[in-house]
XYZ file of C-alpha atoms in Angstrom:
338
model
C 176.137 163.183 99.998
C 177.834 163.983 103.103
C 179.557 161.265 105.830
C 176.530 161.963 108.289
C 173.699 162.121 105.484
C 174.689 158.124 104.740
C 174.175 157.289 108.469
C 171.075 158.884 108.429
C 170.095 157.205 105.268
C 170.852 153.608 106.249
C 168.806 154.486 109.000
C 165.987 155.826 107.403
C 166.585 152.844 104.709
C 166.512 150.757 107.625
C 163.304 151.290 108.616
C 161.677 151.538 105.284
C 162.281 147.340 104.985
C 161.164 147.166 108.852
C 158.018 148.468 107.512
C 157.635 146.474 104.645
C 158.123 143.276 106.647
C 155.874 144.538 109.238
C 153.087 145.294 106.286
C 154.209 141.382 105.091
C 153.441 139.851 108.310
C 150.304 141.806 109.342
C 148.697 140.390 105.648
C 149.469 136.950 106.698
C 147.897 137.679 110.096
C 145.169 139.434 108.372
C 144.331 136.281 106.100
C 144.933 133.499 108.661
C 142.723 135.005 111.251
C 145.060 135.627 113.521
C 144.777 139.193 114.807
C 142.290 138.734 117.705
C 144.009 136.322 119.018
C 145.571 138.026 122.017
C 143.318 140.255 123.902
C 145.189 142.309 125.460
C 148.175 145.054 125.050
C 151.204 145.451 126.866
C 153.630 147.037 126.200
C 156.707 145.726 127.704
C 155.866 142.721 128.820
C 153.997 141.461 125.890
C 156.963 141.518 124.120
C 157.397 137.837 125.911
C 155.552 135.143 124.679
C 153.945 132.476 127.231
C 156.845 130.104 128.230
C 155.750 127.083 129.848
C 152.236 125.050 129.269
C 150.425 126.992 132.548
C 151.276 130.142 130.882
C 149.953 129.017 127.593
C 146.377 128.042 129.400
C 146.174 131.130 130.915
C 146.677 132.944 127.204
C 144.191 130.367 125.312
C 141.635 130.629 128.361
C 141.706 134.763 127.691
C 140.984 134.090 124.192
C 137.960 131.720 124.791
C 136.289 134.868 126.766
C 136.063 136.727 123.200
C 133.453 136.165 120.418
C 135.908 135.071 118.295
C 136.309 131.501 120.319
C 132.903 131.841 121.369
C 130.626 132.210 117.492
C 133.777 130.685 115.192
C 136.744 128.618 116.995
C 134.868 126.722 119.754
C 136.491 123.550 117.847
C 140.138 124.988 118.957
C 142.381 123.217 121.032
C 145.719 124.743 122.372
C 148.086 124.093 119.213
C 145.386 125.853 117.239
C 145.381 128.614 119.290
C 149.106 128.784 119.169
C 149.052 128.645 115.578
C 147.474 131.746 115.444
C 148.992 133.404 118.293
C 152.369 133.378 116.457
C 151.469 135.570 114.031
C 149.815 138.322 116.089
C 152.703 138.236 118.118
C 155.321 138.368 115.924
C 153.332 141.309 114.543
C 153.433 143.290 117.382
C 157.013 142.296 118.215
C 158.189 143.866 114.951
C 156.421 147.077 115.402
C 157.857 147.466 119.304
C 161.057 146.765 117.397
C 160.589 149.593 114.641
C 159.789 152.175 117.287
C 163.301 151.376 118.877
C 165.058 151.317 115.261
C 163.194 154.695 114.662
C 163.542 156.422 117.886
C 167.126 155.502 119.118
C 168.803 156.472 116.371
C 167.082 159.700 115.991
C 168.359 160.461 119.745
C 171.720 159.751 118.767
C 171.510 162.016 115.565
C 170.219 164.741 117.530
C 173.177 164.694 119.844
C 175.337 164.598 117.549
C 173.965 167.605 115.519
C 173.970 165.511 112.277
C 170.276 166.338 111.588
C 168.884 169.912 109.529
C 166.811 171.542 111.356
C 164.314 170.380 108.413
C 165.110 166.544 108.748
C 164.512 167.226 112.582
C 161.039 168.064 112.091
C 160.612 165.513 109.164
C 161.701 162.965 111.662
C 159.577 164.432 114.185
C 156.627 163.606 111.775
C 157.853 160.355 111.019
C 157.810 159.028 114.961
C 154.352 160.455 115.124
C 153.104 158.715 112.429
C 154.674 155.275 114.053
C 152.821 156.253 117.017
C 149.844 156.804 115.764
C 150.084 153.313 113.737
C 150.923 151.373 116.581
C 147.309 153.250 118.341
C 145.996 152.158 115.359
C 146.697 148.837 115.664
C 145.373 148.103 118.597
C 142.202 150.529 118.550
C 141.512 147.741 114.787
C 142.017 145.284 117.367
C 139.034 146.050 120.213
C 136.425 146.612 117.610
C 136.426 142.533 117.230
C 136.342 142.084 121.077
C 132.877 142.995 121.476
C 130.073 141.338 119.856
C 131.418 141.056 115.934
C 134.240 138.407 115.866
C 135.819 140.174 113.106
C 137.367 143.930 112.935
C 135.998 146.631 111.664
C 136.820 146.888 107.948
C 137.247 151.094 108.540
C 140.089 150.350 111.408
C 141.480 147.820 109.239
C 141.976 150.449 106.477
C 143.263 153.097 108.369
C 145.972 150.847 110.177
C 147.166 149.211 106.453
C 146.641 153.138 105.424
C 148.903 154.497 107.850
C 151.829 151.865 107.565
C 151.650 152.679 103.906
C 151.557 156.093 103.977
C 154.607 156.080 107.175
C 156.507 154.337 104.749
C 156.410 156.427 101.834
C 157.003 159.282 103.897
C 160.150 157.289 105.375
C 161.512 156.698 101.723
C 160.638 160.154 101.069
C 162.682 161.625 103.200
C 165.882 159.312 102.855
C 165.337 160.588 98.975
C 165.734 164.131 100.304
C 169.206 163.222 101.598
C 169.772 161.759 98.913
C 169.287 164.423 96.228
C 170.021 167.287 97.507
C 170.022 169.642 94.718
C 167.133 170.926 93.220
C 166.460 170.836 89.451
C 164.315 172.022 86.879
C 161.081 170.570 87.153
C 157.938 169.791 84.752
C 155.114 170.799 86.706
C 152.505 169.261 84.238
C 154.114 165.385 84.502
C 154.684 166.198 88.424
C 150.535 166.810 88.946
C 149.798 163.894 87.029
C 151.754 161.517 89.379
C 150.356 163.577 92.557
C 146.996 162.743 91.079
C 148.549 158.790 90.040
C 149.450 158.682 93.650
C 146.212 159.886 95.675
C 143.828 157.388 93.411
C 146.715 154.400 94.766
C 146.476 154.986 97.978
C 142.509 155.232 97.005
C 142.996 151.813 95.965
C 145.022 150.590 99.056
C 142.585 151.687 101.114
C 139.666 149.718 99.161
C 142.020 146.691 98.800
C 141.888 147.084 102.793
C 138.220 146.858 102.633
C 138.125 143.933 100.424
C 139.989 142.749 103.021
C 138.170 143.702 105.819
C 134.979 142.497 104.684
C 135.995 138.980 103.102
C 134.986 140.495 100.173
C 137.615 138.545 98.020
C 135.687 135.517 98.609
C 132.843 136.258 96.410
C 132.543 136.576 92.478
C 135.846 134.448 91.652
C 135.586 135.594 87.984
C 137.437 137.742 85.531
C 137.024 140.311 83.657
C 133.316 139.519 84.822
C 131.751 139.167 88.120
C 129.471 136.434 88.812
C 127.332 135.502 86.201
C 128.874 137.055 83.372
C 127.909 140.271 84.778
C 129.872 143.614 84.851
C 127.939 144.919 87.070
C 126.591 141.870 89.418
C 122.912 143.320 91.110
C 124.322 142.481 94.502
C 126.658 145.245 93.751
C 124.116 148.014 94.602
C 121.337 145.696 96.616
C 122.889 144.171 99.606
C 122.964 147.679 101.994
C 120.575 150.625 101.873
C 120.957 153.244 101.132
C 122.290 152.871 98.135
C 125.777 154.463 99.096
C 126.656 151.985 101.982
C 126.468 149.173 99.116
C 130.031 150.738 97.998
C 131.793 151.490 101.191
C 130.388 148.207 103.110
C 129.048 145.709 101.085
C 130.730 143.264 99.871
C 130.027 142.782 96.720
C 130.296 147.115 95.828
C 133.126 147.139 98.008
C 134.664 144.726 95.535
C 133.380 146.409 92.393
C 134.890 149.844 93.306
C 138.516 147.823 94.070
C 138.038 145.685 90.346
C 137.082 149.390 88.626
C 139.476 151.378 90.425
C 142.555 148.790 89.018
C 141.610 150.151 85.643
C 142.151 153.668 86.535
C 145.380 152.962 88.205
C 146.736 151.179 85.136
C 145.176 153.737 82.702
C 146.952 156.998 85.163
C 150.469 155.309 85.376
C 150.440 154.573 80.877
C 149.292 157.936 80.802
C 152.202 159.262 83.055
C 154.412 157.017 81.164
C 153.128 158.392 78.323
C 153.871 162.302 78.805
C 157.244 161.416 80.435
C 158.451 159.837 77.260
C 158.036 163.337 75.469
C 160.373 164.908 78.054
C 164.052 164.510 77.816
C 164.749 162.684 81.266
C 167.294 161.641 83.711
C 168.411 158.563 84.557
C 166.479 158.279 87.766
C 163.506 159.700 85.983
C 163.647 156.977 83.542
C 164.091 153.941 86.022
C 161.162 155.102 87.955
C 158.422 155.557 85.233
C 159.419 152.348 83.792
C 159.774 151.190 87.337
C 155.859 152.357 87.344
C 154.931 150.565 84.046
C 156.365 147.435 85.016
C 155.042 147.029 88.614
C 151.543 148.153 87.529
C 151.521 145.321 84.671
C 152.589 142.872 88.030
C 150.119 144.193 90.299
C 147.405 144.111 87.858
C 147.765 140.709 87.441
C 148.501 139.626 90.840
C 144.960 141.116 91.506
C 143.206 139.238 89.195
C 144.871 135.659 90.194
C 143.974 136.354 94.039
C 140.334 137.094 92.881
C 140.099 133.846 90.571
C 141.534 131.692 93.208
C 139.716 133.182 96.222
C 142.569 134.740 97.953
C 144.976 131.851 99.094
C 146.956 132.647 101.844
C 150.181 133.388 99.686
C 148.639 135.014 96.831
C 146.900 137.619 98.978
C 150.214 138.168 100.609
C 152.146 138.504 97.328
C 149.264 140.415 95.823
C 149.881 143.117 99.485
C 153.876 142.962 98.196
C 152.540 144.282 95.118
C 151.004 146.836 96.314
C 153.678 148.328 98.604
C 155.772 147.939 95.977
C 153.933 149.784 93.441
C 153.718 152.520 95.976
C 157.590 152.501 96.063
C 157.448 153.040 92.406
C 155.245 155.809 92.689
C 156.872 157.663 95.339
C 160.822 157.423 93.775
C 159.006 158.702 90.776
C 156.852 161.549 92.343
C 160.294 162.755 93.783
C 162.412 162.488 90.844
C 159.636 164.460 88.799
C 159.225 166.877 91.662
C 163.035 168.314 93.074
């Protein structure tokens, strides 16, 4: 690794745990109901928070022309409001800041020629992709201005999608720098984590749902749903046709998340599995048990946030989980694929 690759790398490193706070703070946003709280977007001057009571009044009466106040919070009074203000604008304060940490830098390393032309357009990518997630963001945010008091589960997914996905492809690329020489690979054990990786992000993006559609809230039992059931008959009842009941209705929406844990944890023993029978590096070895380990967490996490009904700070921890399993998955698709 060369003097200029480790610049680039604490910078790339550097916004990898941006993200992952930013991910941290838009779940506790997420589960305290705090993302429609300011109605508006701008840019630069949003940035500031109101500063004196007059200002404050001003922000609070926005928020009480919204559905939100109008069908849920009429009971607020300013320190509720500011309650949840915080955390929507500490949210957007850290992404503002990660498209400074992500584009500054990059300026500087193109002046300074201490880029490859392919980290150039990787980079490239990357500020697209933080772009797009901060469009993302607030696009999520207008769908619960109108009539619904609650965002659209889809938007939802796609914004907690994205941030995911920017990060990966962050770590990614500071793993690039970081092993720069190509090896031998097995192609077998490298298509089984490509396939362990797409049904994750599958899973992400139905944990999002759950999320979305307060579908966490419901059948608080394990390794049953309500009942005793496996399959509870609100699974496949509540939307027609049929389909919808598994992409918005609660209670499918949930089922698909609860099955698809299985497959996740059944994929990664299976990639542990065939990467024992290879003879494997070091790296190669910290990530599948890296894999095996974090799964076992996750799995768990999942079923304690269901049990309890998603407390505040076990659906954040259970979100850690996640991005953290993704980590795992992602060191360990590299390792197994240069």
């Amino acid at each position: 690794m060369n003097k200029d690759n480790k610049k680039v790398i604490y910078w790339l490193f550097t916004g990898c745990v941006l993200i992952f706070i930013m991910v941290i703070v838009g779940g506790i946003t997420r589960l305290t109901h705090s993302g429609l709280s300011i109605s508006n977007y701008k840019l630069i001057s949003g940035t500031i928070p109101p500063m004196n009571d007059v200002e404050w009044q001003d922000a609070f009466d926005l928020y009480k022309q919204y559905p939100e106040y109008q069908k849920l919070n009429t009971h607020f009074d300013l320190q509720d409001f500011k309650d949840i203000y915080f955390w929507e604008w500490i949210h957007r304060v850290i992404g503002r800041f990660i498209g400074v940490v992500f584009l500054i830098p990059f300026l500087y390393f193109l002046a300074k020629k201490q880029l490859s032309k392919s980290t150039i357009k990787k980079s490239i990518v990357l500020l697209v992709l933080g772009g797009f997630q901060g469009f993302l963001g607030w696009y999520m945010v207008k769908s619960g201005l109108v009539d619904n008091p609650d965002v659209s589960h889809y938007r939802l997914a796609m914004h907690l999608t994205t941030a995911f996905i920017t990060f990966a492809y962050t770590f990614w690329v500071a793993l690039d720098l970081m092993f720069p020489n190509k090896k031998d690979i097995d192609k077998g054990v490298r298509n089984i984590i490509r396939f362990g990786l797409g049904i994750l992000i599958l899973q992400i993006i139905y944990g999002a749902f759950v999320a979305g559609l307060d579908a966490g809230f419901i059948h608080n039992h394990w390794p049953m749903m309500s009942e005793g059931k496996l399959i509870h008959e609100t699974v496949y009842i509540e939307q027609n046709p049929i389909y919808k009941n598994f992409i918005e209705g609660k209670s499918g929406v949930q089922f698909v998340h609860r099955t698809l844990a299985y497959v996740v944890v059944a994929v990664i023993l299976l990639i542990w599995y065939k990467a024992k029978r290879l003879i494997l590096t070091s790296n190669q070895l910290y990530g599948i048990n890296a894999l095996l380990i974090m799964v076992g967490i996750q799995f768990l996490l999942g079923v304690l946030t269901i049990i309890y009904a998603v407390p505040v700070w076990l659906g954040v921890v259970h979100q850690v989980g996640a991005f953290l399993l993704l980590t795992a998955m992602t060191f360990t698709l590299h390792r197994f694929s240069k």
